[in-house]
GROMACS .gro file of C-alpha atoms in nm:
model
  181
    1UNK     CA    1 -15.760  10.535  -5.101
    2UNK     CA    2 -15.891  10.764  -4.823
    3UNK     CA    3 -16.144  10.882  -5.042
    4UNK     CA    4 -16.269  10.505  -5.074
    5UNK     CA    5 -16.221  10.407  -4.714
    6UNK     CA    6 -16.453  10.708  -4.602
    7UNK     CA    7 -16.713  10.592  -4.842
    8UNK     CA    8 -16.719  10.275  -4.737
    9UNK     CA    9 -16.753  10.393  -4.371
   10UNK     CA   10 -17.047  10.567  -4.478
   11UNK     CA   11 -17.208  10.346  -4.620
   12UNK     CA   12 -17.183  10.100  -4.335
   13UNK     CA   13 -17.281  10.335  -4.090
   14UNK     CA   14 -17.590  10.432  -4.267
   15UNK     CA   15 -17.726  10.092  -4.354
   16UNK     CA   16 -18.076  10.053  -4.307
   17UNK     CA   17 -18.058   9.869  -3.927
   18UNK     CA   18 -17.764  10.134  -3.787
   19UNK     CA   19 -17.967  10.277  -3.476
   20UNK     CA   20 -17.683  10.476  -3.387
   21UNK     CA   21 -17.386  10.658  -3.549
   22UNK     CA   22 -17.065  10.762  -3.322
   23UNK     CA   23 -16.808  11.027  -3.479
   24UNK     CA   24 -16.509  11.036  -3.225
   25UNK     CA   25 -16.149  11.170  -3.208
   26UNK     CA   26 -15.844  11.127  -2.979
   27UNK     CA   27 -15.739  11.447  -2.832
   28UNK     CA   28 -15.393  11.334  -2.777
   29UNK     CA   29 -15.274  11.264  -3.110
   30UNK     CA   30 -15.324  11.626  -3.168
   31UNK     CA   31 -15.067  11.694  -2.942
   32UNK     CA   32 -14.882  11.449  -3.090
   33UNK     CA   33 -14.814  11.635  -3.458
   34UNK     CA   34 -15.162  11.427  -3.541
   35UNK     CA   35 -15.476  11.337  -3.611
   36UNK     CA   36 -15.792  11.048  -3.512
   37UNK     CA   37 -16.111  10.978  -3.662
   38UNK     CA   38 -16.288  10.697  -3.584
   39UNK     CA   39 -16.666  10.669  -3.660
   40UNK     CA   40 -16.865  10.347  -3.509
   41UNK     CA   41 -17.194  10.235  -3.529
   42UNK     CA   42 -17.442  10.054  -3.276
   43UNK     CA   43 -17.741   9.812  -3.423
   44UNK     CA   44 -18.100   9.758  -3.347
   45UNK     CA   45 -18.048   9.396  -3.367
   46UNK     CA   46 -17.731   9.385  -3.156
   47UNK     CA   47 -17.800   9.503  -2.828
   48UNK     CA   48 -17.476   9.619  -2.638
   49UNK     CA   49 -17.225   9.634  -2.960
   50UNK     CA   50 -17.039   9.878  -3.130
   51UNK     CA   51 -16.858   9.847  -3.428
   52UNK     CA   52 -16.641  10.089  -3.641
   53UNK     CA   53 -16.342  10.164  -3.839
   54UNK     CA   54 -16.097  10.467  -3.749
   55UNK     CA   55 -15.806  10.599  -3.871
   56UNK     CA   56 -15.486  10.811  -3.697
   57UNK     CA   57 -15.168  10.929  -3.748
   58UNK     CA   58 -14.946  11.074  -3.475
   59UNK     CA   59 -14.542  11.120  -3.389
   60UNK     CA   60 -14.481  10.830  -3.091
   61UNK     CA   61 -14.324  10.949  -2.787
   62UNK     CA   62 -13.993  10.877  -2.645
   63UNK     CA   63 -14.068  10.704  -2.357
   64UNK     CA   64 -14.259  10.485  -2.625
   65UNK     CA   65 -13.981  10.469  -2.855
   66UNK     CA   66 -13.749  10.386  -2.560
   67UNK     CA   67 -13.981  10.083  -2.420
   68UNK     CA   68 -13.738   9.863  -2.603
   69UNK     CA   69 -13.378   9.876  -2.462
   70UNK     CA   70 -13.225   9.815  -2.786
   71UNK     CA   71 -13.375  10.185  -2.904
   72UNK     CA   72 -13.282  10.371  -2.564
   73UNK     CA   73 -13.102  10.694  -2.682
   74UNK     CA   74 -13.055  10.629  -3.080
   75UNK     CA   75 -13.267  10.962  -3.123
   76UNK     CA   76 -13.621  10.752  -3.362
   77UNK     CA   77 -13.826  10.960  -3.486
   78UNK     CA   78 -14.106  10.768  -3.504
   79UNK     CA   79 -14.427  10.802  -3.703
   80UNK     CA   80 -14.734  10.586  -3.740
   81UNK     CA   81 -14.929  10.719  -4.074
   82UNK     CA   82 -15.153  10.601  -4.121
   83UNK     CA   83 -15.257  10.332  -3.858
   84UNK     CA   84 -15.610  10.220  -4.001
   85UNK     CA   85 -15.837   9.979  -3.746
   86UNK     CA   86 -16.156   9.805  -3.698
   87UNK     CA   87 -16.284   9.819  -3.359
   88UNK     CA   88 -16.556   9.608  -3.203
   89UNK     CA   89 -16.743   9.650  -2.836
   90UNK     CA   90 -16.980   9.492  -2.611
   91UNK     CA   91 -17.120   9.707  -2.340
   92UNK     CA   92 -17.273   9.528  -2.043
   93UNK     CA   93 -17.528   9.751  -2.090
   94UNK     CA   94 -17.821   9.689  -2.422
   95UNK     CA   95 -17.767  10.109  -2.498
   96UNK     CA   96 -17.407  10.027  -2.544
   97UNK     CA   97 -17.300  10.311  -2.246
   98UNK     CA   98 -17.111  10.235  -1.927
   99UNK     CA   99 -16.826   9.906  -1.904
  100UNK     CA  100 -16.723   9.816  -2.224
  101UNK     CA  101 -16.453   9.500  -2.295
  102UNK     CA  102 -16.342   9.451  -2.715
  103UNK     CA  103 -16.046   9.483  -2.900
  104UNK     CA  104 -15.912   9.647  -3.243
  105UNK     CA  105 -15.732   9.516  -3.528
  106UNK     CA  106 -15.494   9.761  -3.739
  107UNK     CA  107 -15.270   9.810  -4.028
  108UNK     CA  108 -15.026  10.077  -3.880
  109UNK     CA  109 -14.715  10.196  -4.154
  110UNK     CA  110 -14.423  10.307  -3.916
  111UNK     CA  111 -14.203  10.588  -4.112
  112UNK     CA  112 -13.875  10.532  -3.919
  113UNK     CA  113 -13.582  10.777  -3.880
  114UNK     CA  114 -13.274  10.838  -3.616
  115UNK     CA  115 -12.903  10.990  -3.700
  116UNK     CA  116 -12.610  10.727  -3.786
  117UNK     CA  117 -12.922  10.459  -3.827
  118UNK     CA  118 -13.042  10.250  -4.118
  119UNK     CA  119 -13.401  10.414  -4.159
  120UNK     CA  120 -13.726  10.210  -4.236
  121UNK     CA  121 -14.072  10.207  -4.366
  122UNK     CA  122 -14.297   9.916  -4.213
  123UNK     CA  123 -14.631   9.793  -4.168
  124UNK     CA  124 -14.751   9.630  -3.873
  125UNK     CA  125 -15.027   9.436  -3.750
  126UNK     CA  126 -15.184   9.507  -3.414
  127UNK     CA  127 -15.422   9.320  -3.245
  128UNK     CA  128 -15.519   9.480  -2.911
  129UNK     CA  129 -15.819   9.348  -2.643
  130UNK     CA  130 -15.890   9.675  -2.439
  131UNK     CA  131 -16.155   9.745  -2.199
  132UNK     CA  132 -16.322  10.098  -2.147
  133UNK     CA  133 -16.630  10.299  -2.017
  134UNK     CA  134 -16.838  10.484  -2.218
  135UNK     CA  135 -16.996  10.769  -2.048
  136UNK     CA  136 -17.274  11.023  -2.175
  137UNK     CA  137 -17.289  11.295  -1.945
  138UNK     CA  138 -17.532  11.502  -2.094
  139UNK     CA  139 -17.811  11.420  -2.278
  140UNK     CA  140 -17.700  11.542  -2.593
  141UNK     CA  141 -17.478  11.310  -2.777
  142UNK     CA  142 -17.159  11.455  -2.637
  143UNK     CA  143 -16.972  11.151  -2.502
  144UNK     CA  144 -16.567  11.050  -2.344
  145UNK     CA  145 -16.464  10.661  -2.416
  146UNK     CA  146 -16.192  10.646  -2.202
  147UNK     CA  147 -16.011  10.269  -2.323
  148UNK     CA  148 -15.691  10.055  -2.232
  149UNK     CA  149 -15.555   9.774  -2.388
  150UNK     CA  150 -15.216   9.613  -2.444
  151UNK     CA  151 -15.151   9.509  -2.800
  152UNK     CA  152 -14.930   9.234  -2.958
  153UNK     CA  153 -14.790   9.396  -3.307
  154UNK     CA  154 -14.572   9.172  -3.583
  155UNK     CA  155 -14.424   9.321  -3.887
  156UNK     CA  156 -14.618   9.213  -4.197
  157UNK     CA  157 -14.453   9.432  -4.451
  158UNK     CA  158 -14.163   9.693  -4.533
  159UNK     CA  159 -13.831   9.714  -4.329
  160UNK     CA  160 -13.826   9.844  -3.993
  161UNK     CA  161 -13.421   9.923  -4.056
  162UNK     CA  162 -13.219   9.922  -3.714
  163UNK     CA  163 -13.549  10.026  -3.520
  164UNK     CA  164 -13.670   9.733  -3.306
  165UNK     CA  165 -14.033   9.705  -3.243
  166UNK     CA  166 -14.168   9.582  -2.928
  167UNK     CA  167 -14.448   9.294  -2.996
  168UNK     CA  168 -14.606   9.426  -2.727
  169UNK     CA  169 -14.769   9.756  -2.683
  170UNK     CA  170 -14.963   9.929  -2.360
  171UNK     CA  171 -15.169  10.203  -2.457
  172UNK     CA  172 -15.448  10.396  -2.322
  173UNK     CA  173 -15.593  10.663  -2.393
  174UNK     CA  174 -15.948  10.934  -2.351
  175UNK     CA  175 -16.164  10.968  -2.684
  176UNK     CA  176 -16.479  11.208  -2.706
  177UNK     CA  177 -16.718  11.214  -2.954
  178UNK     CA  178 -17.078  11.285  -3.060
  179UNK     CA  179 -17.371  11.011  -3.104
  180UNK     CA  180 -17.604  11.071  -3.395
  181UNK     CA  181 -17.927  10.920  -3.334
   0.00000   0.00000   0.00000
């Protein structure tokens, strides 16, 4: 399936009117027993917007976890692999740099886990309107998309066990990347 998913990506981000192609990570879900990669693309024809598709995996933090009172000190371990999204943009800038307002949609599988609890495997949708600035501080494709959002997230398949998943979800986070033009 990944093999498919990255082929599709691709494809889409080397179709004939892609001016622009974006590879990116987040550096935190390294540090998180994970991984990002997201790559977008910006069009001739669409002044302003990105679009892409990204996919991450990462171990969720306690104080994450713990958001919802009814998981406070069970001891989750707490795994989203893989969360796969599609991401759109709009810049209020035409070279798509600078104050950015969009929103993702994902498919993210929690693998669920705590001591003297019923353990799950779910999927959830997420649908998240963030706002960011992309910045380009050298003129060399090298860029950081720092982003926030809050998310609202409902099961759509699986069984989350005893964990209890908050429907809504702050999150914000730095990405850096490269622009292939």
């Amino acid at each position: 399936m990944k093999k498919t998913i990255l082929a599709l990506i691709a494809t889409a981000c080397t179709a004939p009117h892609a001016a622009e192609v974006l590879v990116e990570t987040d550096p935190a879900t390294f540090a998180m027993k994970g991984a990002a990669l997201h790559l977008r693309t910006r069009f001739e024809s669409l002044p302003g917007w990105t679009f892409g598709i990204g996919s991450y995996a990462l171990d969720l933090p306690s104080p994450m976890v713990d958001m919802v009172p009814q998981n406070e000190g069970e001891d989750w371990n707490v795994r989203i692999e893989p969360g796969i999204g599609l991401f759109a943009d709009r810049s209020l800038r035409e070279d798509g740099n600078g104050l950015t307002f969009g929103g993702q949609v994902s498919l993210q599988r929690f693998e669920l886990d705590a001591p003297g609890q019923k353990s799950g495997d779910a999927w959830n949708l997420l649908v998240m309107p963030r706002v960011g600035y992309h910045w380009s501080p050298f003129d060399n494709g090298f860029y950081v998309f720092p982003w926030a959002g809050v998310g609202y997230t409902t099961p759509v398949a699986g069984d989350a066990g005893d964990y209890h998943v908050s429907p809504f979800v702050p999150f914000a986070t730095l990405h850096v990347g490269w622009n292939f033009r």
